[in-house]
């Protein structure tokens, strides 16, 4: 819990009802050893007073770009240089638009432009605003520049709607910061990761697939990249942006995924199979659309190669991590898979009922290795990915101490 000791966090607060949570965020950052300075936009001061944040941070709150006194003391350029991380929570739609376009029209946006510190933002807004194409375009711009987007979470909103747009809880934001500020655990390691579903064509318009959204695999690829690894992500058909800094190869079928993995595995240190690969594919893929004629139609299926087992069986196999998506008996099946596929680590998650991992924003995992099991409790997939990265790195270094430099 001391991972924030000595870290300088510049906390930006913008106008939104979630700003009340920023007081808790500020207090908890300080409890974890961080030095915190606060910049509030004018709109933020309508939701929570600068006095509250001043009392909690123990330092004057900055909000006016042209304040003569403030610029004389810790001016915005000094603040920008002082920060190890700039964290904006909540980040309103307006501030995100300003940042996306490099505007410098208030103290917060000006300071962000003047700072070389990594930027993390925790968006908070009405769900329709969040999903708006203009907003998503702005988020794309920020992601392309390597900004970390924390959340938003899904659930009840102050406006009465229910959906994506809630600010992440302060505890989750702090965990992200802690994980990001720890030493890079996988510097220079080559990692291949599979994600998403596969599509097994029946004819030109139909196919067999599953509900995998690819979110867990993409979040993990991003966290592994943050840990300093060179990451190749081989993904089935998904609606996700490739994570910043990750080399993404798109495939469709299990056979294509297997071939692409084979082509990229030779200098790989760690292989992570998150993809929900179809176990079977149709024996034939009709050239033309199959017409409905008979009352019944039989599809003959043939087994797909098990990509994870294939990699684990290689002569110089990398450290292998598998996932087990189960609707029942998670523990039993996961332990079985660990032994049968001869892999180093397996992460099991539930895919049935209310807590299904498929297409969800959150997930939980039970990890199994030769030494037993441990649990990573339910949280956002991006935070879970950071925690899993730490677990993978620890086990990798224990398994291959000689490969460490
Ligand atoms: O045996 P099962 O499909 O449940 O195992 C799941 C694990 O194996 C996942 O890590 C998945 O990515 C991987 N897998 C694979 N190739 C397959 C089937 C599963 O890599 N054909």
Short mmCIF file of C-alpha atoms and ligand atoms in Angstrom, two decimals, residues 194 273-279 304-309 321-326 337 341, ligand 1:
data_model
loop_
_atom_site.label_atom_id
_atom_site.label_comp_id
_atom_site.label_asym_id
_atom_site.label_seq_id
_atom_site.Cartn_x
_atom_site.Cartn_y
_atom_site.Cartn_z
CA UNK A 194 -4.86 -14.21 -28.60
CA UNK A 273 -4.43 -17.49 -24.89
CA UNK A 274 -7.48 -15.40 -24.02
CA UNK A 275 -9.34 -16.10 -27.27
CA UNK A 276 -12.57 -18.08 -27.17
CA UNK A 277 -11.52 -20.32 -30.02
CA UNK A 278 -14.26 -22.42 -31.62
CA UNK A 279 -13.63 -26.06 -30.74
CA UNK A 304 -10.04 -27.27 -34.56
CA UNK A 305 -6.42 -27.39 -33.42
CA UNK A 306 -5.92 -26.48 -29.76
CA UNK A 307 -3.61 -23.48 -30.17
CA UNK A 308 -2.66 -23.22 -26.52
CA UNK A 309 -1.82 -26.93 -26.22
CA UNK A 321 -1.07 -18.78 -19.79
CA UNK A 322 -4.56 -20.06 -20.61
CA UNK A 323 -8.07 -18.99 -19.77
CA UNK A 324 -10.96 -21.22 -18.83
CA UNK A 325 -14.45 -19.91 -19.45
CA UNK A 326 -16.81 -22.26 -17.69
CA UNK A 337 -6.95 -28.07 -18.18
CA UNK A 341 -2.58 -28.83 -21.74
O1 LIG B 1 -10.25 -26.37 -23.61
P1 LIG B 1 -10.78 -24.97 -23.53
O2 LIG B 1 -11.27 -24.47 -24.85
O3 LIG B 1 -11.78 -24.73 -22.47
O4 LIG B 1 -9.49 -24.13 -23.10
C1 LIG B 1 -9.50 -22.74 -23.04
C2 LIG B 1 -8.12 -22.20 -23.25
O5 LIG B 1 -7.51 -22.80 -24.40
C3 LIG B 1 -8.16 -20.72 -23.56
O6 LIG B 1 -6.95 -20.16 -23.08
C4 LIG B 1 -8.22 -20.68 -25.07
O7 LIG B 1 -7.73 -19.46 -25.58
C5 LIG B 1 -7.35 -21.86 -25.44
N1 LIG B 1 -7.76 -22.55 -26.69
C6 LIG B 1 -6.93 -22.49 -27.79
N2 LIG B 1 -7.29 -23.16 -28.94
C7 LIG B 1 -8.43 -23.86 -28.99
C8 LIG B 1 -9.28 -23.92 -27.87
C9 LIG B 1 -8.92 -23.24 -26.73
O8 LIG B 1 -5.88 -21.83 -27.75
N3 LIG B 1 -8.75 -24.49 -30.10
#
